[in-house]
PDB file of C-alpha atoms in Angstrom:
ATOM      1  CA  MET A 668       0.000   0.000   0.000  1.00 47.00           C
ATOM      2  CA  SER A 669       1.348   3.442  -0.897  1.00 56.00           C
ATOM      3  CA  PHE A 670       0.898   6.322   1.556  1.00 75.00           C
ATOM      4  CA  GLU A 671       0.986  10.055   1.016  1.00 85.00           C
ATOM      5  CA  ASN A 672       1.483  13.097   3.187  1.00 92.00           C
ATOM      6  CA  HIS A 673      -1.768  14.264   4.777  1.00 95.00           C
ATOM      7  CA  ALA A 674      -2.766  17.398   6.694  1.00 97.00           C
ATOM      8  CA  GLY A 675      -5.769  17.588   9.015  1.00 98.00           C
ATOM      9  CA  PHE A 676      -7.510  20.894   9.768  1.00 98.00           C
ATOM     10  CA  ASN A 677      -9.930  21.562  12.594  1.00 97.00           C
ATOM     11  CA  ILE A 678     -12.222  24.589  12.213  1.00 96.00           C
ATOM     12  CA  SER A 679     -13.793  26.107  15.315  1.00 94.00           C
ATOM     13  CA  ASN A 680     -15.665  29.395  15.435  1.00 92.00           C
ATOM     14  CA  SER A 681     -12.462  31.180  16.486  1.00 94.00           C
ATOM     15  CA  LYS A 682      -9.457  29.439  14.914  1.00 96.00           C
ATOM     16  CA  LEU A 683      -7.986  27.054  12.364  1.00 98.00           C
ATOM     17  CA  GLN A 684      -5.778  24.221  13.625  1.00 98.00           C
ATOM     18  CA  VAL A 685      -3.487  22.047  11.529  1.00 98.00           C
ATOM     19  CA  VAL A 686      -1.731  18.716  12.117  1.00 98.00           C
ATOM     20  CA  GLU A 687       0.415  17.409   9.287  1.00 97.00           C
ATOM     21  CA  ILE A 688       1.595  13.814   8.947  1.00 96.00           C
ATOM     22  CA  ASN A 689       4.377  13.016   6.477  1.00 94.00           C
ATOM     23  CA  TYR A 690       5.394   9.588   5.219  1.00 87.00           C
ATOM     24  CA  LYS A 691       9.095   9.155   4.527  1.00 83.00           C
ATOM     25  CA  ARG A 692      11.644   6.383   4.875  1.00 78.00           C
ATOM     26  CA  ASP A 693       8.777   3.886   5.313  1.00 80.00           C
ATOM     27  CA  GLN A 694       7.598   5.654   8.461  1.00 86.00           C
ATOM     28  CA  PHE A 695       5.017   8.231   9.515  1.00 90.00           C
ATOM     29  CA  PHE A 696       6.323  11.466  11.066  1.00 94.00           C
ATOM     30  CA  LEU A 697       4.492  14.279  12.816  1.00 96.00           C
ATOM     31  CA  GLU A 698       5.553  17.276  10.738  1.00 96.00           C
ATOM     32  CA  ASN A 699       3.497  20.191  12.054  1.00 97.00           C
ATOM     33  CA  VAL A 700       1.145  21.184  14.890  1.00 98.00           C
ATOM     34  CA  ASP A 701      -0.115  24.767  14.769  1.00 98.00           C
ATOM     35  CA  GLU A 702      -3.108  27.085  15.002  1.00 98.00           C
ATOM     36  CA  ALA A 703      -4.131  30.544  13.798  1.00 98.00           C
ATOM     37  CA  TYR A 704      -7.026  32.665  15.051  1.00 97.00           C
ATOM     38  CA  PHE A 705      -9.600  34.268  12.752  1.00 97.00           C
ATOM     39  CA  ASN A 706      -9.887  38.043  12.660  1.00 95.00           C
ATOM     40  CA  GLU A 707     -13.466  37.605  13.883  1.00 95.00           C
ATOM     41  CA  PRO A 708     -15.655  34.603  14.796  1.00 93.00           C
ATOM     42  CA  ILE A 709     -16.850  32.433  11.917  1.00 93.00           C
ATOM     43  CA  ASP A 710     -20.320  30.918  11.450  1.00 91.00           C
ATOM     44  CA  PHE A 711     -20.885  28.571   8.522  1.00 88.00           C
ATOM     45  CA  ALA A 712     -24.650  28.670   8.997  1.00 87.00           C
ATOM     46  CA  THR A 713     -25.194  32.448   8.756  1.00 91.00           C
ATOM     47  CA  ASP A 714     -22.060  34.087   7.322  1.00 93.00           C
ATOM     48  CA  LYS A 715     -21.766  34.658   3.586  1.00 94.00           C
ATOM     49  CA  GLU A 716     -19.414  32.345   1.724  1.00 91.00           C
ATOM     50  CA  THR A 717     -17.178  35.273   0.742  1.00 94.00           C
ATOM     51  CA  LYS A 718     -16.685  36.180   4.417  1.00 95.00           C
ATOM     52  CA  ILE A 719     -16.006  32.582   5.478  1.00 95.00           C
ATOM     53  CA  SER A 720     -13.524  32.106   2.641  1.00 95.00           C
ATOM     54  CA  ALA A 721     -11.702  35.330   3.550  1.00 96.00           C
ATOM     55  CA  LEU A 722     -11.456  34.367   7.239  1.00 97.00           C
ATOM     56  CA  LEU A 723     -10.270  30.834   6.413  1.00 97.00           C
ATOM     57  CA  GLN A 724      -7.777  32.148   3.886  1.00 97.00           C
ATOM     58  CA  GLY A 725      -6.326  34.668   6.339  1.00 98.00           C
ATOM     59  CA  ALA A 726      -5.743  32.019   9.011  1.00 98.00           C
ATOM     60  CA  PHE A 727      -4.455  29.528   6.424  1.00 98.00           C
ATOM     61  CA  ASN A 728      -1.976  32.081   5.072  1.00 98.00           C
ATOM     62  CA  GLU A 729      -0.695  32.736   8.599  1.00 98.00           C
ATOM     63  CA  LEU A 730      -0.056  29.015   9.057  1.00 98.00           C
ATOM     64  CA  LEU A 731       1.714  28.777   5.697  1.00 98.00           C
ATOM     65  CA  ILE A 732       3.995  31.707   6.492  1.00 98.00           C
ATOM     66  CA  ARG A 733       5.165  29.953   9.647  1.00 97.00           C
ATOM     67  CA  LYS A 734       5.539  26.545   7.927  1.00 96.00           C
ATOM     68  CA  PRO A 735       4.564  25.650   4.341  1.00 96.00           C
ATOM     69  CA  LEU A 736       2.531  22.488   3.820  1.00 96.00           C
ATOM     70  CA  SER A 737       4.276  19.407   2.454  1.00 93.00           C
ATOM     71  CA  SER A 738       0.880  17.861   1.708  1.00 93.00           C
ATOM     72  CA  GLN A 739      -1.613  18.398  -1.089  1.00 94.00           C
ATOM     73  CA  SER A 740      -4.107  15.979   0.482  1.00 96.00           C
ATOM     74  CA  VAL A 741      -6.107  17.572   3.299  1.00 97.00           C
ATOM     75  CA  SER A 742      -9.120  16.813   5.475  1.00 98.00           C
ATOM     76  CA  PHE A 743     -11.284  18.988   7.724  1.00 98.00           C
ATOM     77  CA  THR A 744     -13.331  18.663  10.897  1.00 97.00           C
ATOM     78  CA  LEU A 745     -16.270  20.935  11.675  1.00 95.00           C
ATOM     79  CA  PRO A 746     -18.016  21.746  14.994  1.00 90.00           C
ATOM     80  CA  PHE A 747     -21.077  19.915  16.310  1.00 92.00           C
ATOM     81  CA  GLN A 748     -23.558  22.630  15.322  1.00 90.00           C
ATOM     82  CA  TYR A 749     -23.169  21.896  11.597  1.00 92.00           C
ATOM     83  CA  PHE A 750     -24.122  18.222  11.950  1.00 95.00           C
ATOM     84  CA  TYR A 751     -27.436  16.531  12.645  1.00 94.00           C
ATOM     85  CA  MET A 752     -27.262  13.231  14.491  1.00 93.00           C
ATOM     86  CA  MET A 753     -29.491  10.514  15.855  1.00 94.00           C
ATOM     87  CA  GLN A 754     -29.068   7.020  17.254  1.00 93.00           C
ATOM     88  CA  ILE A 755     -32.167   4.960  16.567  1.00 93.00           C
ATOM     89  CA  PRO A 756     -33.272   1.307  16.386  1.00 92.00           C
ATOM     90  CA  TYR A 757     -33.101  -0.134  12.886  1.00 88.00           C
ATOM     91  CA  ASP A 758     -34.012  -3.259  10.920  1.00 87.00           C
ATOM     92  CA  ASN A 759     -30.735  -4.981  10.046  1.00 83.00           C
ATOM     93  CA  THR A 760     -32.425  -6.946   7.265  1.00 87.00           C
ATOM     94  CA  LEU A 761     -32.902  -3.803   5.150  1.00 87.00           C
ATOM     95  CA  LEU A 762     -30.584  -3.105   2.241  1.00 90.00           C
ATOM     96  CA  HIS A 763     -28.327  -0.022   2.221  1.00 90.00           C
ATOM     97  CA  ASN A 764     -30.563   2.128  -0.015  1.00 91.00           C
ATOM     98  CA  ASP A 765     -33.671   1.160   1.952  1.00 93.00           C
ATOM     99  CA  LEU A 766     -31.911   2.099   5.188  1.00 92.00           C
ATOM    100  CA  LEU A 767     -30.943   5.494   3.764  1.00 93.00           C
ATOM    101  CA  GLU A 768     -34.554   6.161   2.794  1.00 93.00           C
ATOM    102  CA  GLU A 769     -35.662   5.169   6.306  1.00 94.00           C
ATOM    103  CA  PHE A 770     -33.083   7.502   7.855  1.00 94.00           C
ATOM    104  CA  ARG A 771     -34.087  10.392   5.576  1.00 94.00           C
ATOM    105  CA  TRP A 772     -37.667   9.947   6.740  1.00 95.00           C
ATOM    106  CA  GLU A 773     -36.557   9.873  10.399  1.00 94.00           C
ATOM    107  CA  PHE A 774     -34.557  13.077   9.871  1.00 94.00           C
ATOM    108  CA  SER A 775     -37.591  14.772   8.291  1.00 94.00           C
ATOM    109  CA  ILE A 776     -39.615  13.992  11.434  1.00 95.00           C
ATOM    110  CA  LEU A 777     -36.883  14.906  13.907  1.00 93.00           C
ATOM    111  CA  TYR A 778     -35.714  18.015  12.025  1.00 93.00           C
ATOM    112  CA  PRO A 779     -38.757  19.260  10.043  1.00 93.00           C
ATOM    113  CA  PHE A 780     -36.978  22.504   9.106  1.00 92.00           C
ATOM    114  CA  LEU A 781     -34.281  20.663   7.115  1.00 89.00           C
ATOM    115  CA  GLN A 782     -34.239  20.173   3.362  1.00 91.00           C
ATOM    116  CA  ILE A 783     -33.522  16.463   3.459  1.00 93.00           C
ATOM    117  CA  LYS A 784     -32.481  16.233  -0.199  1.00 92.00           C
ATOM    118  CA  HIS A 785     -29.617  18.637   0.510  1.00 94.00           C
ATOM    119  CA  LEU A 786     -28.093  16.468   3.265  1.00 95.00           C
ATOM    120  CA  SER A 787     -25.134  14.142   3.000  1.00 95.00           C
ATOM    121  CA  ILE A 788     -25.957  11.148   5.240  1.00 94.00           C
ATOM    122  CA  GLN A 789     -23.735   8.409   6.653  1.00 93.00           C
ATOM    123  CA  TYR A 790     -24.455   5.766   9.281  1.00 93.00           C
ATOM    124  CA  ILE A 791     -22.775   3.177  11.489  1.00 91.00           C
ATOM    125  CA  GLU A 792     -24.592  -0.039  12.385  1.00 90.00           C
ATOM    126  CA  LEU A 793     -24.295  -0.962  16.078  1.00 90.00           C
ATOM    127  CA  GLU A 794     -25.328  -4.452  17.181  1.00 87.00           C
ATOM    128  CA  LYS A 795     -27.187  -4.953  20.457  1.00 88.00           C
ATOM    129  CA  ASN A 796     -24.844  -5.573  23.332  1.00 89.00           C
ATOM    130  CA  ASP A 797     -24.520  -5.699  27.105  1.00 89.00           C
ATOM    131  CA  ILE A 798     -25.046  -1.931  27.347  1.00 92.00           C
ATOM    132  CA  LEU A 799     -27.680  -1.169  24.690  1.00 90.00           C
ATOM    133  CA  HIS A 800     -30.179  -3.997  24.340  1.00 87.00           C
ATOM    134  CA  TYR A 801     -31.260  -3.498  20.731  1.00 89.00           C
ATOM    135  CA  ASN A 802     -29.711  -3.048  17.285  1.00 90.00           C
ATOM    136  CA  SER A 803     -29.203   0.627  16.590  1.00 93.00           C
ATOM    137  CA  ALA A 804     -27.742   2.877  13.939  1.00 93.00           C
ATOM    138  CA  LEU A 805     -25.748   6.034  14.544  1.00 94.00           C
ATOM    139  CA  VAL A 806     -26.795   8.356  11.712  1.00 95.00           C
ATOM    140  CA  ILE A 807     -24.922  11.555  10.872  1.00 95.00           C
ATOM    141  CA  ALA A 808     -25.987  14.205   8.370  1.00 96.00           C
ATOM    142  CA  ILE A 809     -24.455  17.470   7.204  1.00 96.00           C
ATOM    143  CA  PRO A 810     -25.810  19.977   4.658  1.00 95.00           C
ATOM    144  CA  ARG A 811     -23.898  19.542   1.418  1.00 95.00           C
ATOM    145  CA  LYS A 812     -23.343  23.304   1.176  1.00 94.00           C
ATOM    146  CA  PHE A 813     -20.804  23.106   4.035  1.00 95.00           C
ATOM    147  CA  ILE A 814     -18.855  20.385   2.232  1.00 96.00           C
ATOM    148  CA  GLN A 815     -18.997  22.410  -0.989  1.00 96.00           C
ATOM    149  CA  LEU A 816     -17.673  25.481   0.820  1.00 95.00           C
ATOM    150  CA  ILE A 817     -14.661  23.513   2.099  1.00 97.00           C
ATOM    151  CA  GLN A 818     -14.175  22.009  -1.344  1.00 97.00           C
ATOM    152  CA  ASN A 819     -14.137  25.477  -2.941  1.00 97.00           C
ATOM    153  CA  PHE A 820     -11.546  26.621  -0.405  1.00 97.00           C
ATOM    154  CA  CYS A 821      -9.360  23.629  -1.266  1.00 98.00           C
ATOM    155  CA  LYS A 822      -9.621  24.287  -5.003  1.00 97.00           C
ATOM    156  CA  GLN A 823      -8.551  27.904  -4.479  1.00 96.00           C
ATOM    157  CA  ASN A 824      -5.435  26.649  -2.700  1.00 97.00           C
ATOM    158  CA  ASN A 825      -4.652  23.709  -5.011  1.00 97.00           C
ATOM    159  CA  LEU A 826      -5.441  21.192  -2.294  1.00 98.00           C
ATOM    160  CA  ASN A 827      -7.091  17.784  -2.623  1.00 97.00           C
ATOM    161  CA  LEU A 828      -9.975  17.372  -0.160  1.00 97.00           C
ATOM    162  CA  ARG A 829     -10.257  13.830   1.195  1.00 96.00           C
ATOM    163  CA  PHE A 830     -12.583  13.861   4.225  1.00 96.00           C
ATOM    164  CA  VAL A 831     -14.932  16.130   6.189  1.00 96.00           C
ATOM    165  CA  ASP A 832     -15.855  14.851   9.650  1.00 96.00           C
ATOM    166  CA  ASN A 833     -17.374  15.728  13.015  1.00 94.00           C
ATOM    167  CA  LEU A 834     -14.726  16.924  15.487  1.00 94.00           C
ATOM    168  CA  HIS A 835     -15.496  14.242  18.133  1.00 95.00           C
ATOM    169  CA  PHE A 836     -15.450  11.376  15.626  1.00 93.00           C
ATOM    170  CA  ALA A 837     -12.082  12.639  14.419  1.00 95.00           C
ATOM    171  CA  ALA A 838     -10.817  12.950  18.008  1.00 95.00           C
ATOM    172  CA  GLU A 839     -11.936   9.346  18.541  1.00 92.00           C
ATOM    173  CA  ARG A 840      -9.527   8.209  15.841  1.00 92.00           C
ATOM    174  CA  ALA A 841      -6.710  10.018  17.652  1.00 93.00           C
ATOM    175  CA  LEU A 842      -7.788   8.348  20.903  1.00 92.00           C
ATOM    176  CA  THR A 843      -7.756   4.850  19.380  1.00 88.00           C
ATOM    177  CA  VAL A 844      -4.291   5.515  17.936  1.00 88.00           C
ATOM    178  CA  SER A 845      -2.931   6.614  21.315  1.00 87.00           C
ATOM    179  CA  GLN A 846      -4.775   4.013  23.440  1.00 84.00           C
ATOM    180  CA  SER A 847      -5.702   0.333  23.105  1.00 79.00           C
ATOM    181  CA  LEU A 848      -9.428   0.637  23.853  1.00 74.00           C
ATOM    182  CA  ALA A 849     -10.221  -3.039  23.151  1.00 67.00           C
ATOM    183  CA  GLU A 850      -8.196  -4.013  26.218  1.00 74.00           C
ATOM    184  CA  LYS A 851      -9.984  -1.576  28.525  1.00 81.00           C
ATOM    185  CA  GLY A 852     -13.544  -2.973  28.487  1.00 88.00           C
ATOM    186  CA  ILE A 853     -16.125  -0.177  28.809  1.00 93.00           C
ATOM    187  CA  VAL A 854     -14.636   3.201  27.864  1.00 93.00           C
ATOM    188  CA  LEU A 855     -16.194   6.655  28.097  1.00 95.00           C
ATOM    189  CA  SER A 856     -14.959   9.346  25.700  1.00 95.00           C
ATOM    190  CA  ILE A 857     -15.991  12.968  26.244  1.00 96.00           C
ATOM    191  CA  TYR A 858     -15.490  16.014  24.015  1.00 96.00           C
ATOM    192  CA  ILE A 859     -16.381  19.476  25.310  1.00 94.00           C
ATOM    193  CA  ASN A 860     -16.446  22.774  23.474  1.00 88.00           C
ATOM    194  CA  ASN A 861     -18.163  26.037  24.364  1.00 80.00           C
ATOM    195  CA  LYS A 862     -21.533  25.007  22.903  1.00 88.00           C
ATOM    196  CA  PHE A 863     -21.807  21.206  23.138  1.00 94.00           C
ATOM    197  CA  LEU A 864     -20.857  18.176  25.183  1.00 95.00           C
ATOM    198  CA  SER A 865     -20.444  14.934  23.262  1.00 95.00           C
ATOM    199  CA  ALA A 866     -20.156  11.472  24.817  1.00 96.00           C
ATOM    200  CA  ILE A 867     -19.256   8.138  23.213  1.00 94.00           C
ATOM    201  CA  ILE A 868     -19.244   4.826  25.079  1.00 94.00           C
ATOM    202  CA  HIS A 869     -17.095   1.974  23.756  1.00 91.00           C
ATOM    203  CA  LEU A 870     -17.421  -1.716  24.552  1.00 89.00           C
ATOM    204  CA  HIS A 871     -14.225  -3.665  23.815  1.00 85.00           C
ATOM    205  CA  GLY A 872     -13.091  -1.035  21.334  1.00 83.00           C
ATOM    206  CA  LYS A 873     -16.411  -0.634  19.475  1.00 86.00           C
ATOM    207  CA  PRO A 874     -18.747   2.364  19.925  1.00 89.00           C
ATOM    208  CA  VAL A 875     -22.153   1.395  21.313  1.00 90.00           C
ATOM    209  CA  LEU A 876     -23.669   4.706  22.425  1.00 91.00           C
ATOM    210  CA  PHE A 877     -23.373   8.290  21.216  1.00 93.00           C
ATOM    211  CA  LYS A 878     -24.878  11.423  22.739  1.00 92.00           C
ATOM    212  CA  VAL A 879     -24.541  15.144  21.940  1.00 93.00           C
ATOM    213  CA  VAL A 880     -26.074  17.712  24.297  1.00 94.00           C
ATOM    214  CA  PRO A 881     -26.123  21.526  23.809  1.00 93.00           C
ATOM    215  CA  LEU A 882     -24.451  23.570  26.553  1.00 93.00           C
ATOM    216  CA  ALA A 883     -25.716  26.929  27.769  1.00 92.00           C
ATOM    217  CA  ASP A 884     -22.674  27.251  30.020  1.00 92.00           C
ATOM    218  CA  ALA A 885     -20.152  25.127  31.937  1.00 91.00           C
ATOM    219  CA  SER A 886     -22.489  24.725  34.943  1.00 94.00           C
ATOM    220  CA  GLN A 887     -24.463  22.154  32.923  1.00 95.00           C
ATOM    221  CA  ILE A 888     -21.527  19.806  32.305  1.00 95.00           C
ATOM    222  CA  THR A 889     -21.706  17.866  35.596  1.00 95.00           C
ATOM    223  CA  PRO A 890     -25.503  17.236  35.573  1.00 96.00           C
ATOM    224  CA  ILE A 891     -25.362  16.227  31.887  1.00 95.00           C
ATOM    225  CA  LEU A 892     -22.604  13.686  32.530  1.00 95.00           C
ATOM    226  CA  ASN A 893     -24.430  12.338  35.593  1.00 95.00           C
ATOM    227  CA  ASP A 894     -27.586  11.909  33.500  1.00 94.00           C
ATOM    228  CA  ILE A 895     -25.733  10.136  30.655  1.00 93.00           C
ATOM    229  CA  LEU A 896     -24.253   7.690  33.177  1.00 93.00           C
ATOM    230  CA  THR A 897     -27.570   6.932  34.899  1.00 92.00           C
ATOM    231  CA  PRO A 898     -29.196   3.549  34.059  1.00 90.00           C
ATOM    232  CA  LYS A 899     -32.321   3.719  31.906  1.00 88.00           C
ATOM    233  CA  PRO A 900     -34.714   1.161  30.394  1.00 86.00           C
ATOM    234  CA  SER A 901     -32.780  -0.971  27.868  1.00 81.00           C
ATOM    235  CA  LEU A 902     -29.591   0.976  28.725  1.00 86.00           C
ATOM    236  CA  ASN A 903     -27.245  -0.743  31.162  1.00 90.00           C
ATOM    237  CA  ILE A 904     -24.821   2.028  32.035  1.00 91.00           C
ATOM    238  CA  SER A 905     -23.498   3.490  35.277  1.00 92.00           C
ATOM    239  CA  LYS A 906     -20.327   5.091  36.608  1.00 93.00           C
ATOM    240  CA  LYS A 907     -19.236   1.955  38.408  1.00 92.00           C
ATOM    241  CA  ILE A 908     -18.906  -0.102  35.202  1.00 93.00           C
ATOM    242  CA  ILE A 909     -16.718   2.464  33.390  1.00 95.00           C
ATOM    243  CA  ASP A 910     -13.210   0.991  33.071  1.00 93.00           C
ATOM    244  CA  ALA A 911     -11.548   4.096  31.612  1.00 93.00           C
ATOM    245  CA  ALA A 912     -12.600   7.647  30.725  1.00 95.00           C
ATOM    246  CA  PHE A 913     -10.904  10.052  28.309  1.00 95.00           C
ATOM    247  CA  ILE A 914     -11.586  13.704  27.672  1.00 96.00           C
ATOM    248  CA  ALA A 915     -10.670  16.272  25.020  1.00 95.00           C
ATOM    249  CA  GLY A 916     -11.877  19.731  24.065  1.00 91.00           C
ATOM    250  CA  ASP A 917     -11.218  23.109  22.530  1.00 84.00           C
ATOM    251  CA  HIS A 918     -10.490  25.058  25.730  1.00 81.00           C
ATOM    252  CA  LEU A 919      -9.881  22.281  28.231  1.00 86.00           C
ATOM    253  CA  SER A 920      -7.414  23.171  30.963  1.00 88.00           C
ATOM    254  CA  SER A 921      -5.839  20.699  33.378  1.00 90.00           C
ATOM    255  CA  SER A 922      -7.526  22.468  36.307  1.00 93.00           C
ATOM    256  CA  MET A 923     -10.936  22.123  34.637  1.00 93.00           C
ATOM    257  CA  VAL A 924     -10.349  18.394  34.134  1.00 94.00           C
ATOM    258  CA  GLN A 925      -9.319  18.045  37.779  1.00 95.00           C
ATOM    259  CA  THR A 926     -12.517  19.812  38.855  1.00 96.00           C
ATOM    260  CA  LEU A 927     -14.608  17.481  36.682  1.00 95.00           C
ATOM    261  CA  ARG A 928     -12.902  14.431  38.179  1.00 96.00           C
ATOM    262  CA  LYS A 929     -14.072  15.490  41.628  1.00 95.00           C
ATOM    263  CA  ALA A 930     -17.538  16.652  40.544  1.00 95.00           C
ATOM    264  CA  VAL A 931     -18.424  13.546  38.507  1.00 95.00           C
ATOM    265  CA  ALA A 932     -16.323  11.033  40.484  1.00 95.00           C
ATOM    266  CA  ILE A 933     -14.649   9.681  37.337  1.00 96.00           C
ATOM    267  CA  ASP A 934     -10.915   9.744  36.673  1.00 95.00           C
ATOM    268  CA  PHE A 935     -10.905  11.510  33.290  1.00 96.00           C
ATOM    269  CA  ILE A 936      -7.635  11.286  31.352  1.00 94.00           C
ATOM    270  CA  GLN A 937      -6.469  14.049  29.027  1.00 94.00           C
ATOM    271  CA  TYR A 938      -4.810  11.910  26.387  1.00 94.00           C
ATOM    272  CA  ASN A 939      -1.963  12.946  24.115  1.00 95.00           C
ATOM    273  CA  PRO A 940      -2.920  12.187  20.479  1.00 95.00           C
ATOM    274  CA  PHE A 941       0.758  12.313  19.440  1.00 96.00           C
ATOM    275  CA  ASN A 942       2.253   9.792  21.855  1.00 93.00           C
ATOM    276  CA  LYS A 943       2.538   7.020  19.231  1.00 92.00           C
ATOM    277  CA  ILE A 944       4.001   9.006  16.329  1.00 94.00           C
ATOM    278  CA  LYS A 945       7.571  10.253  15.920  1.00 94.00           C
ATOM    279  CA  PRO A 946       7.770  14.092  15.822  1.00 95.00           C
ATOM    280  CA  SER A 947      10.101  16.141  13.655  1.00 92.00           C
ATOM    281  CA  ALA A 948      12.951  17.651  15.697  1.00 92.00           C
ATOM    282  CA  ASP A 949      11.688  21.245  15.592  1.00 92.00           C
ATOM    283  CA  LEU A 950       8.379  20.305  17.234  1.00 96.00           C
ATOM    284  CA  TYR A 951      10.108  20.051  20.604  1.00 94.00           C
ATOM    285  CA  LYS A 952      10.301  23.872  20.481  1.00 94.00           C
ATOM    286  CA  ASN A 953       6.613  24.176  19.496  1.00 95.00           C
ATOM    287  CA  ASN A 954       4.298  25.191  22.369  1.00 95.00           C
ATOM    288  CA  CYS A 955       1.240  23.703  20.637  1.00 96.00           C
ATOM    289  CA  TYR A 956       2.971  20.309  20.628  1.00 96.00           C
ATOM    290  CA  THR A 957       4.570  20.503  24.071  1.00 96.00           C
ATOM    291  CA  GLU A 958       1.982  22.428  26.110  1.00 94.00           C
ATOM    292  CA  LYS A 959      -1.510  21.600  24.765  1.00 93.00           C
ATOM    293  CA  PRO A 960      -1.493  18.487  22.541  1.00 95.00           C
ATOM    294  CA  ASN A 961      -4.923  17.356  23.788  1.00 95.00           C
ATOM    295  CA  THR A 962      -6.617  20.388  22.216  1.00 95.00           C
ATOM    296  CA  PHE A 963      -5.405  19.144  18.810  1.00 97.00           C
ATOM    297  CA  SER A 964      -7.165  15.767  19.107  1.00 96.00           C
ATOM    298  CA  SER A 965      -9.614  16.481  16.271  1.00 97.00           C
ATOM    299  CA  ALA A 966      -7.022  17.811  13.824  1.00 97.00           C
ATOM    300  CA  ALA A 967      -4.746  14.897  14.724  1.00 97.00           C
ATOM    301  CA  GLY A 968      -7.481  12.311  14.293  1.00 96.00           C
ATOM    302  CA  ILE A 969      -8.506  13.515  10.849  1.00 97.00           C
ATOM    303  CA  ALA A 970      -4.813  13.716   9.838  1.00 96.00           C
ATOM    304  CA  PHE A 971      -4.354  10.089  10.971  1.00 94.00           C
ATOM    305  CA  ARG A 972      -7.259   8.957   8.809  1.00 91.00           C
ATOM    306  CA  LEU A 973      -6.103   6.936   5.789  1.00 78.00           C
ATOM    307  CA  ALA A 974      -9.455   5.652   4.495  1.00 57.00           C
TER     308      ALA A 974
END
């Protein structure tokens, strides 16, 4: 199998992050970890495309000035608010196209304001298990206009767009690279940004439950986590059966994680997404790499993605 250099970008409302992975001498190397802030906050849903492109281009240019890309292949992650998600029971005897039609109908009921024909939809089939007692599907949708906007940006910069993903799903890839989840039993993964809390529960390395909850402010984090980890009909989950818990986020300080450990009574671990990949020598002088690697989990995860 032939590999190529690949750069992953994470877009938040305030900044553009990049993680670049290069393949040389039959080995993957971490080439770059960096971020640049926008001149003003960005909103894909309401801002005009010309404004979004200008803000992205300004931050991208700043990154290039500090270190040019070695990659033409790039991928992007976007915040929670641009995705629509649901985890629902499904009939595993249905064919792929029939399932998609079923999911489109479910989205039209759950989100009646959406134009379903303009959504790009993907799903993951999850078999019933010891935690969730029925077959379910995790279904993710994003308006195609957001993908087209990213694609236009890439064309303007002679880049080849490979993937667009949700920031927690991308961070999950970084987590599975840095940790052997299959050996840890039941694993809780949390991603927190200023507007949403996302939780994924793994059983022997496979996701079995996914939940995204809007946040008004940080005071809601503890009650939301306590509710997610409270047993419910057909959902066998509780704090005492969690074997390991990992956390990542946009503005997640060590003191905040320590406070959450005490408030929720779970030993959350801020994982380093780069602990299994060899860095280039100059990264040891890079504060993004040395001081806050966990905040780059999404950019790292999408950069690690090969297929």
